[in-house]
PDB file of C-alpha atoms in Angstrom:
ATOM      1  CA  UNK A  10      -6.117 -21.650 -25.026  1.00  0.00           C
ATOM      2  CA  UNK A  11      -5.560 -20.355 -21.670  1.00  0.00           C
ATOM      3  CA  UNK A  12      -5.315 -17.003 -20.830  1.00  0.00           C
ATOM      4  CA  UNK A  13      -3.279 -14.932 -18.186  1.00  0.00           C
ATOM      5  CA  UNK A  14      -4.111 -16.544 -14.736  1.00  0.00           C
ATOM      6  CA  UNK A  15      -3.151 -14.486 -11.977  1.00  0.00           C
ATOM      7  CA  UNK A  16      -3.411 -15.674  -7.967  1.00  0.00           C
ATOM      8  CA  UNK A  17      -5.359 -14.602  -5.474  1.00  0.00           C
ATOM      9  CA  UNK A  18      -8.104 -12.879  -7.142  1.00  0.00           C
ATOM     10  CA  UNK A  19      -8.771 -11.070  -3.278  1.00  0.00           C
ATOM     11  CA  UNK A  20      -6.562 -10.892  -0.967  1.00  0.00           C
ATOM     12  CA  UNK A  21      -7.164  -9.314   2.399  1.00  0.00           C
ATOM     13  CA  UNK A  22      -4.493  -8.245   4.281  1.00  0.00           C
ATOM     14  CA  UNK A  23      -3.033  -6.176   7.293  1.00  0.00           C
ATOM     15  CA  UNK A  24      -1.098  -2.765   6.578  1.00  0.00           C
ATOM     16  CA  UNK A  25       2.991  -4.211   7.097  1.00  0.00           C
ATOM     17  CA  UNK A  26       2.529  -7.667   5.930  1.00  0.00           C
ATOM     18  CA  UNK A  27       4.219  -9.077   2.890  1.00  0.00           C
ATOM     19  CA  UNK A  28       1.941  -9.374  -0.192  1.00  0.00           C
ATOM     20  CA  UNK A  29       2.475 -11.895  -3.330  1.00  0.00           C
ATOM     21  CA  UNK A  30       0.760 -11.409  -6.215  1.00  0.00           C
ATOM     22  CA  UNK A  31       1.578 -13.950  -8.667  1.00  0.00           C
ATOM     23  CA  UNK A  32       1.039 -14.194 -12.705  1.00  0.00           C
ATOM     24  CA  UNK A  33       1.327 -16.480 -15.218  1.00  0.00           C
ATOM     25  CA  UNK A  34       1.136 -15.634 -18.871  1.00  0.00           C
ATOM     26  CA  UNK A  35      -0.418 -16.837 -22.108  1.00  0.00           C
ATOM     27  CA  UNK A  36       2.215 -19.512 -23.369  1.00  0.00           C
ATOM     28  CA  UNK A  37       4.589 -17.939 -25.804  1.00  0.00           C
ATOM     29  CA  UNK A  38       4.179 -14.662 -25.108  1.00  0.00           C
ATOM     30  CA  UNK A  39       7.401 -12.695 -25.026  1.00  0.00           C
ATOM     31  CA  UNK A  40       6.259  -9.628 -22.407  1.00  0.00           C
ATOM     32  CA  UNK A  41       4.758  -9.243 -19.445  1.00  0.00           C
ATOM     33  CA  UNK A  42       3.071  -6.341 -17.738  1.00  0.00           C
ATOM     34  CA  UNK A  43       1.764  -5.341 -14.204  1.00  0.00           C
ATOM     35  CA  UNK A  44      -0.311  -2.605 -13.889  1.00  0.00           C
ATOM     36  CA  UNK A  45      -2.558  -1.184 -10.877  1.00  0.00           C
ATOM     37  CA  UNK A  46      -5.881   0.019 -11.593  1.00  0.00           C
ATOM     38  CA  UNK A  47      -7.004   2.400  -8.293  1.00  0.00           C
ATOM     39  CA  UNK A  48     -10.112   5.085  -8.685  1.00  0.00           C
ATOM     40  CA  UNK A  49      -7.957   7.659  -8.290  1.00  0.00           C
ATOM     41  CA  UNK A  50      -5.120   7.081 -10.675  1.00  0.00           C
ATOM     42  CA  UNK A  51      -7.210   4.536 -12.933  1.00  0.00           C
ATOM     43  CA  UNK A  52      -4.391   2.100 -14.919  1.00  0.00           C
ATOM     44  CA  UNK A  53      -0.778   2.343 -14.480  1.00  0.00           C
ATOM     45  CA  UNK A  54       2.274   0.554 -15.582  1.00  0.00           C
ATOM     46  CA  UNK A  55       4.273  -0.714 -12.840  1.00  0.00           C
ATOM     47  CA  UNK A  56       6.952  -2.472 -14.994  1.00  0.00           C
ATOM     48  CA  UNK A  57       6.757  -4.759 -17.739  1.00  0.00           C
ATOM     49  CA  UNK A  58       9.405  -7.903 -18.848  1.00  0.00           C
ATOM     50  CA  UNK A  59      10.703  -8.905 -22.115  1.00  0.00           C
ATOM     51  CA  UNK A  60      11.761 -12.458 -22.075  1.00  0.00           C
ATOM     52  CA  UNK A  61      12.031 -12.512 -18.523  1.00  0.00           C
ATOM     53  CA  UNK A  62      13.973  -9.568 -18.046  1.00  0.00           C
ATOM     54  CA  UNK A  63      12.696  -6.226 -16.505  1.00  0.00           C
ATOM     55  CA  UNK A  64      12.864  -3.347 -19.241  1.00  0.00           C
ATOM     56  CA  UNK A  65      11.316  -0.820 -17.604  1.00  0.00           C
ATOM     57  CA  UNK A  66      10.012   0.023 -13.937  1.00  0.00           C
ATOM     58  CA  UNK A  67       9.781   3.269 -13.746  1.00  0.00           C
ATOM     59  CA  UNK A  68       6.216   3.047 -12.889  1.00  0.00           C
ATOM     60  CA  UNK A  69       6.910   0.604  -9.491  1.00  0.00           C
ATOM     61  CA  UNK A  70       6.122   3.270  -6.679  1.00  0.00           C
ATOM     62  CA  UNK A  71       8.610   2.903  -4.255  1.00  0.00           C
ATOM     63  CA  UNK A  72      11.077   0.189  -2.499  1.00  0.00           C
ATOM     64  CA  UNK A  73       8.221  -1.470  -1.081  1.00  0.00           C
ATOM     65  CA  UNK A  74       7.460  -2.907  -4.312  1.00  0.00           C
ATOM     66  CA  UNK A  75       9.402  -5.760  -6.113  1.00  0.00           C
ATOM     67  CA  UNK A  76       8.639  -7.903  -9.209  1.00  0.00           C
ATOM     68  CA  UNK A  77      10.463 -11.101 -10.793  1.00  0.00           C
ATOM     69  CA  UNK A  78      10.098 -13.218 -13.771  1.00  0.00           C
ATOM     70  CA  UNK A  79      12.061 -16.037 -12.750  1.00  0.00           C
ATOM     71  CA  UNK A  80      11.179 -18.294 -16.154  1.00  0.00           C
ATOM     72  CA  UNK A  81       8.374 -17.372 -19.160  1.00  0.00           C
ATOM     73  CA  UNK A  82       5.572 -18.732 -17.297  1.00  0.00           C
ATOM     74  CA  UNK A  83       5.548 -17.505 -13.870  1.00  0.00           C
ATOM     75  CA  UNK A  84       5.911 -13.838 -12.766  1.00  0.00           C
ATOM     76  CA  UNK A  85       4.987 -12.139  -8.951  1.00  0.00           C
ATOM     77  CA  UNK A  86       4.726  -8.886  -7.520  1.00  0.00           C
ATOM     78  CA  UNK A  87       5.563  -8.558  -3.899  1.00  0.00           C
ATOM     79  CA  UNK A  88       4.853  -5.675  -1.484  1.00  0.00           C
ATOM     80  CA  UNK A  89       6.550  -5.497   1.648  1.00  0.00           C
ATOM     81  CA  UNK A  90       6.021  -3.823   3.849  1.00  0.00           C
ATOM     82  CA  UNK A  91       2.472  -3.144   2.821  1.00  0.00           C
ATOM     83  CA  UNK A  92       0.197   0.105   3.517  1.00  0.00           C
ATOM     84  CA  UNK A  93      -3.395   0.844   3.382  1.00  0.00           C
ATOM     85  CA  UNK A  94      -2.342   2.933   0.238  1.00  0.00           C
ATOM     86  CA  UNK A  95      -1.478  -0.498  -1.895  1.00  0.00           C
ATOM     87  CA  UNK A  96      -5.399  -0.917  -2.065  1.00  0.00           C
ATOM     88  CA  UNK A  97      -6.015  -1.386  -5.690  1.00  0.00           C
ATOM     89  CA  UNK A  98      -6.932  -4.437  -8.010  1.00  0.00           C
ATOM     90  CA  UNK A  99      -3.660  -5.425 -10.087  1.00  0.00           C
ATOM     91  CA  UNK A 100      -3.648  -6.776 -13.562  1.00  0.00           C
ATOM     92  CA  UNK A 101      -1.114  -8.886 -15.183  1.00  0.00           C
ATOM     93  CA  UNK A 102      -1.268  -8.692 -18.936  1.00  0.00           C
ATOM     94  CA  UNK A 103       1.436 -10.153 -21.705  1.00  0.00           C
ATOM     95  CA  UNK A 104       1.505  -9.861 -25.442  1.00  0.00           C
ATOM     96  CA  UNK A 105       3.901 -12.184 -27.999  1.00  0.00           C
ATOM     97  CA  UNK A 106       6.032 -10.262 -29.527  1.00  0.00           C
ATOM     98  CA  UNK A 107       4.868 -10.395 -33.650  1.00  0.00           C
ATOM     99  CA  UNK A 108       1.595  -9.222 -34.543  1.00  0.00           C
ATOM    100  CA  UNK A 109       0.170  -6.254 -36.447  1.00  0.00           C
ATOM    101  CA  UNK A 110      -1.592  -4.843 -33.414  1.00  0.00           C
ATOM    102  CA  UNK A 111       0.053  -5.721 -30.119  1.00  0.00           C
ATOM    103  CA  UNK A 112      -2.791  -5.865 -27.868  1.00  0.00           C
ATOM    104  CA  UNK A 113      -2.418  -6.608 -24.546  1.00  0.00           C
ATOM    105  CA  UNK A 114      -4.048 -10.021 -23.003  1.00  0.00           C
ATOM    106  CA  UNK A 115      -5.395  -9.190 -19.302  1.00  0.00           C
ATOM    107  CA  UNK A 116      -5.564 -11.800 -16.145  1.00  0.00           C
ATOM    108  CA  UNK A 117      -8.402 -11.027 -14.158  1.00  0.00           C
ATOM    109  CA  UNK A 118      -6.997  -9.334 -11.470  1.00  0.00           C
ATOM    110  CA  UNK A 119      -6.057  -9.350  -7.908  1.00  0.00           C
ATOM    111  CA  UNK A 120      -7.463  -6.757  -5.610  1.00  0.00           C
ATOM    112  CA  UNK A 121      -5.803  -6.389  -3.091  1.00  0.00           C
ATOM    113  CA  UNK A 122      -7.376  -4.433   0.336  1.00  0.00           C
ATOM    114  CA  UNK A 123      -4.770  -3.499   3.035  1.00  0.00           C
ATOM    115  CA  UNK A 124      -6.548  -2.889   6.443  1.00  0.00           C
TER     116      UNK A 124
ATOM    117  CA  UNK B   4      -0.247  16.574 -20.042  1.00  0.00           C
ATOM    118  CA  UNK B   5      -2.175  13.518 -20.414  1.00  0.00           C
ATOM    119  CA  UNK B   6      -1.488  11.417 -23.281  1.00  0.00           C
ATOM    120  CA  UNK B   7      -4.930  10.077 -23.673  1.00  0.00           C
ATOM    121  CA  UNK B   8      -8.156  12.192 -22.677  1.00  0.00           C
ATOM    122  CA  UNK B   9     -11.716  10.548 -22.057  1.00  0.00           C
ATOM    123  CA  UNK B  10     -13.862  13.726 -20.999  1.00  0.00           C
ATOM    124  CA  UNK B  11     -17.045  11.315 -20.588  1.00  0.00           C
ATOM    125  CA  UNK B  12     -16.868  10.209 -17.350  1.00  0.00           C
ATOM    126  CA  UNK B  13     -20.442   8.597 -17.515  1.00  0.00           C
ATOM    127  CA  UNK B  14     -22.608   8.068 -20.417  1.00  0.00           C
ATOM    128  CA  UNK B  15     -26.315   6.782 -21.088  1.00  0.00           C
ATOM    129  CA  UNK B  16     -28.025   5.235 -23.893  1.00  0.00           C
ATOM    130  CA  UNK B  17     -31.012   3.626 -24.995  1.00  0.00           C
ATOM    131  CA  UNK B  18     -30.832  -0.092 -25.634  1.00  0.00           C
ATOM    132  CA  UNK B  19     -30.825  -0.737 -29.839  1.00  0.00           C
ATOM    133  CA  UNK B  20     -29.267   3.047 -30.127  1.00  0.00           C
ATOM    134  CA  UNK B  21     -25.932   3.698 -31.428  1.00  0.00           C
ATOM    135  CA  UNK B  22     -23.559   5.750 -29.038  1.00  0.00           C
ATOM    136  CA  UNK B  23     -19.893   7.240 -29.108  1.00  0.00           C
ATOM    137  CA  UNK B  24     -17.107   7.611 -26.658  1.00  0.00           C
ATOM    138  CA  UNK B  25     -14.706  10.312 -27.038  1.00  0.00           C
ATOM    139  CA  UNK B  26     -10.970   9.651 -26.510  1.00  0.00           C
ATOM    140  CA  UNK B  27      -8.419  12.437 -27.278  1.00  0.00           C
ATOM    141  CA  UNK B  28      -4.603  11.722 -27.111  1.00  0.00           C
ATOM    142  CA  UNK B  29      -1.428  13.419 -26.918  1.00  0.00           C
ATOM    143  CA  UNK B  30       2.284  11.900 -28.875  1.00  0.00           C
ATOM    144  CA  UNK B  31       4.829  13.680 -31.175  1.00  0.00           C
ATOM    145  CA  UNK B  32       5.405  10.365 -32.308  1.00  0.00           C
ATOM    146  CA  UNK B  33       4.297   9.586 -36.127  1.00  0.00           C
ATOM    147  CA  UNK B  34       3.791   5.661 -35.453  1.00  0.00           C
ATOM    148  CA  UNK B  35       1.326   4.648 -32.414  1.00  0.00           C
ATOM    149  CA  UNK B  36      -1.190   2.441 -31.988  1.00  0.00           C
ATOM    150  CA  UNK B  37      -4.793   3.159 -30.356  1.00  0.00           C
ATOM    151  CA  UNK B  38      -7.284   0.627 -28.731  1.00  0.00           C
ATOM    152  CA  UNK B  39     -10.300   0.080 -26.627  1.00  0.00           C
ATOM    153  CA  UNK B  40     -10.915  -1.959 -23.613  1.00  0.00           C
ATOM    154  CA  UNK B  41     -13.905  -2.897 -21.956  1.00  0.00           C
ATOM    155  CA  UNK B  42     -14.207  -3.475 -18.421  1.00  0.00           C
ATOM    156  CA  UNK B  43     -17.501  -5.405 -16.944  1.00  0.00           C
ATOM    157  CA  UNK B  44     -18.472  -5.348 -13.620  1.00  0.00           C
ATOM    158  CA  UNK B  45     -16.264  -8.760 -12.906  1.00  0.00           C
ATOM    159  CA  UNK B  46     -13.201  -6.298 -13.530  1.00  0.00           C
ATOM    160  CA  UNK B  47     -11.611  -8.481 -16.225  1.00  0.00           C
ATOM    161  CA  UNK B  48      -9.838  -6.323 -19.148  1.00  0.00           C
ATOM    162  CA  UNK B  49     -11.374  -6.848 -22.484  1.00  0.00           C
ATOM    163  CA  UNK B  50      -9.458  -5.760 -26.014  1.00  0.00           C
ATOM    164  CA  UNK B  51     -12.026  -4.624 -28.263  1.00  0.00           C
ATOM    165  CA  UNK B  52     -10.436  -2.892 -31.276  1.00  0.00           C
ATOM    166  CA  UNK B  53      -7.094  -1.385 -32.567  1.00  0.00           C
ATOM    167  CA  UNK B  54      -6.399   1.257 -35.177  1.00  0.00           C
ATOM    168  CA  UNK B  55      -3.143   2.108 -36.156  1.00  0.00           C
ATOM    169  CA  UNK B  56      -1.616   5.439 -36.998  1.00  0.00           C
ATOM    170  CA  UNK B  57      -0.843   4.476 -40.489  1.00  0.00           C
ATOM    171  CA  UNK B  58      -4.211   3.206 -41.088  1.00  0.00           C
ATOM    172  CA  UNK B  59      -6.216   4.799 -43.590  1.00  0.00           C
ATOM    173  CA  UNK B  60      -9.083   3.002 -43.312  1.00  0.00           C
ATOM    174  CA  UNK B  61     -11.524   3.255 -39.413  1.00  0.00           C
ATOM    175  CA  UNK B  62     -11.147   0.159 -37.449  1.00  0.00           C
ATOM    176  CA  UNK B  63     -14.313  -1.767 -37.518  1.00  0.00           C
ATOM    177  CA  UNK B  64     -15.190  -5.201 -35.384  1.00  0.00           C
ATOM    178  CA  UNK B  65     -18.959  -6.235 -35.349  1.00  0.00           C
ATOM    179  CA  UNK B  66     -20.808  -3.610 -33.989  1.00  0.00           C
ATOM    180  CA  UNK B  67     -17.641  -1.409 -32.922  1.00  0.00           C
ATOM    181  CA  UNK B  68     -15.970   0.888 -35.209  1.00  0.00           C
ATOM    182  CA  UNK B  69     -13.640   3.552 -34.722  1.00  0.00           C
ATOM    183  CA  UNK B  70     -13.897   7.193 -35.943  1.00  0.00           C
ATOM    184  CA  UNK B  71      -9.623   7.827 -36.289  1.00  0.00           C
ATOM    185  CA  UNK B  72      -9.659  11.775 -36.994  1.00  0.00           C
ATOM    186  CA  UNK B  73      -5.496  11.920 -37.060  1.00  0.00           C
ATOM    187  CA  UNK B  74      -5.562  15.965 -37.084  1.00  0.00           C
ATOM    188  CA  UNK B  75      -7.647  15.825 -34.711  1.00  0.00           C
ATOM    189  CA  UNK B  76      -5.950  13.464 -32.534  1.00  0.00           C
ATOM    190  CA  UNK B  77      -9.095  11.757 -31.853  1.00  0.00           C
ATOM    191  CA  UNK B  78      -9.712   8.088 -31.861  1.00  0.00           C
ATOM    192  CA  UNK B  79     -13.520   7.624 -30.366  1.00  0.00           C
ATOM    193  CA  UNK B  80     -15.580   4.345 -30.138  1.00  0.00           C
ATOM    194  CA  UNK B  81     -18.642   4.253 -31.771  1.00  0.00           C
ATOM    195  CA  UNK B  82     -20.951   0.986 -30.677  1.00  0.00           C
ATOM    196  CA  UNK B  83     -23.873   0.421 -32.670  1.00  0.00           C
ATOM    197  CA  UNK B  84     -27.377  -1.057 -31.573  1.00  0.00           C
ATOM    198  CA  UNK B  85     -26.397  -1.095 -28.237  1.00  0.00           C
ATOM    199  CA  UNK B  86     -27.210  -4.001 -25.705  1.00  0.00           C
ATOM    200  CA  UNK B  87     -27.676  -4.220 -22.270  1.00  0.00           C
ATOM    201  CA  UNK B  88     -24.699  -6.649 -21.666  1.00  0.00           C
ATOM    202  CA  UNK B  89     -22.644  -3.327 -23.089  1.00  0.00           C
ATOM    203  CA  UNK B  90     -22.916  -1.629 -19.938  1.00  0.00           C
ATOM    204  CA  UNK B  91     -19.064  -1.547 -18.850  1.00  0.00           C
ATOM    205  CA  UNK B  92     -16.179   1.398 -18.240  1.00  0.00           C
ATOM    206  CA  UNK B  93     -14.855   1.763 -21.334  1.00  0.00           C
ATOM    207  CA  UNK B  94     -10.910   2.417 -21.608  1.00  0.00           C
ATOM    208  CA  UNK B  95      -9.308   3.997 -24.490  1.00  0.00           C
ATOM    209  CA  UNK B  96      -5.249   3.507 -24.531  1.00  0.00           C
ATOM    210  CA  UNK B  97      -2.611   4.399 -26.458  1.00  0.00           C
ATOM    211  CA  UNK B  98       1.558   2.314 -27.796  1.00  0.00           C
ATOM    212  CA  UNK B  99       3.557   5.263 -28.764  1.00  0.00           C
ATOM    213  CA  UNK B 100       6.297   3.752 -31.497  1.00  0.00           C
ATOM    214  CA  UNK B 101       5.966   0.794 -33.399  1.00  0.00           C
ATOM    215  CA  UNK B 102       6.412  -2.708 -31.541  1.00  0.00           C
ATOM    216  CA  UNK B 103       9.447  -3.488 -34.061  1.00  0.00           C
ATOM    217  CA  UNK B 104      11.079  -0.379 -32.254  1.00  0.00           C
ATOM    218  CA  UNK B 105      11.188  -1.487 -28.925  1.00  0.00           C
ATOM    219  CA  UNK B 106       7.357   0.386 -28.133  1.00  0.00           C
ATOM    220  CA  UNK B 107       4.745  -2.351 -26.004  1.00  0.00           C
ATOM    221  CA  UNK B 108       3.546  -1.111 -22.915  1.00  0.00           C
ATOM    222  CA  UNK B 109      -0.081   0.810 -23.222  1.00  0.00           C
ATOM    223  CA  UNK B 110      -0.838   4.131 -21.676  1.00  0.00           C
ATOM    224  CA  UNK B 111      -4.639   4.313 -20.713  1.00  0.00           C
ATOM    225  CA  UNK B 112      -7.410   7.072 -20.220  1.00  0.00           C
ATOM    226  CA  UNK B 113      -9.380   7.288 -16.898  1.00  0.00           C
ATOM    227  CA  UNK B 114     -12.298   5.211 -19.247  1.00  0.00           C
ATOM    228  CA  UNK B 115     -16.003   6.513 -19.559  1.00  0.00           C
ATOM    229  CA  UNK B 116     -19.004   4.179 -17.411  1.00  0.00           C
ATOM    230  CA  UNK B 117     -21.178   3.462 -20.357  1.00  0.00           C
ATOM    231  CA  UNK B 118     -24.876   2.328 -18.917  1.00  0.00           C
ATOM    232  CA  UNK B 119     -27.096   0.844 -21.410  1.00  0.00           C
ATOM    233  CA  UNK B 120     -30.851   2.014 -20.435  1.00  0.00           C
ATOM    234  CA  UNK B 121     -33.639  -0.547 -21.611  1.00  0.00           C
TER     235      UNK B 121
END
């Protein structure tokens, strides 16, 4: 089965362009997560979907940052304007609803350097 | 105040020697779930055991177990006979609820670099 495949895996990028991170998750999986992963701060939740809805994005830093799960099988995160700040590698992860132990299944990543 | 605690930031052991990771956390809830991730090098995110607060018995998977003290609020990884390929950050991680009540995102420690010495 395929996993969570997230695009780019690097993306290199000048501080005020528009960034699009994009996710797609295991097939029949009912949530979907983004989280940023920095030295500082290590992993945080940015916001996280149930059935293509945002439930909670309390963790999404500021305006500059939007997410959208337009169906069950696609998902992006978009920074715009971005800043040198938004360095970080950022993980996509879903789970299915059922199951005794509700792990989380993680893409590989995108990191993301803003010159 | 941090819900999960990993006071190891780096760790060494000797290849074929068993080692433990400490992982404290922090919830007034009575139903949570704890697990472990491993992080490689290549950055991907690997699940490698759960234990749930309700579970009387310590998780075990292969050569990972985990030592649940629940007075304690202590949940560390214990990996036996260590290999070199078990070099990794380590991430310990915490659901507070139970999934049927709503509860799914994971909260996560700051992880301990475990290096595996041959």
């Amino acid at each position: 089965d395929a996993g969570v495949i997230q695009s780019p895996r690097h993306e290199v990028t000048e501080m005020g362009q528009e960034v699009t991170l994009r996710c797609k998750p295991i097939s029949g999986h009912d949530y979907l997560f983004w989280y940023r992963q920095t030295m500082m701060r290590g992993l945080e939740l940015l916001i996280y979907f149930n059935n293509n809805v945002p439930i909670d994005d309390s963790g999404m830093p500021e305006d500059r940052f939007s997410a959208k799960m337009p169906n069950a099988s696609f998902s992006t995160l978009k920074i715009q304007p971005s800043e040198p700040r938004d360095s970080a590698v950022y993980f996509c992860a879903s789970r299915r609803r059922q199951g005794r132990t509700g792990e989380l299944f993680f893409g590989e990543g995108s990191r993301l350097t803003v010159l | 105040a941090q819900k999960i605690t990993q006071t190891q930031p780096g760790m060494f052991v000797q290849e074929k020697e068993a080692v433990t990771l400490d992982c404290t956390y922090d919830t007034s809830d009575q139903s949570y779930g704890l697990f472990w991730y491993k992080q490689p090098s290549s950055g991907e995110m690997i699940f490698l055991i759960y234990q749930g607060s309700y579970d009387e018995q310590n998780a075990t998977e292969g050569r990972y177990s985990l030592n649940f003290q629940k007075a304690r609020k202590s949940a560390n990884l214990v990996i036996s006979a260590s290999q070199l390929g078990d070099s990794a950050m380590y991430f310990c991680a915490m659901r507070e609820g139970s999934p049927g009540a709503g509860s799914y995102q994971l909260t996560f420690g700051k992880g301990t670099k475990l290096s595996v010495i041959p």
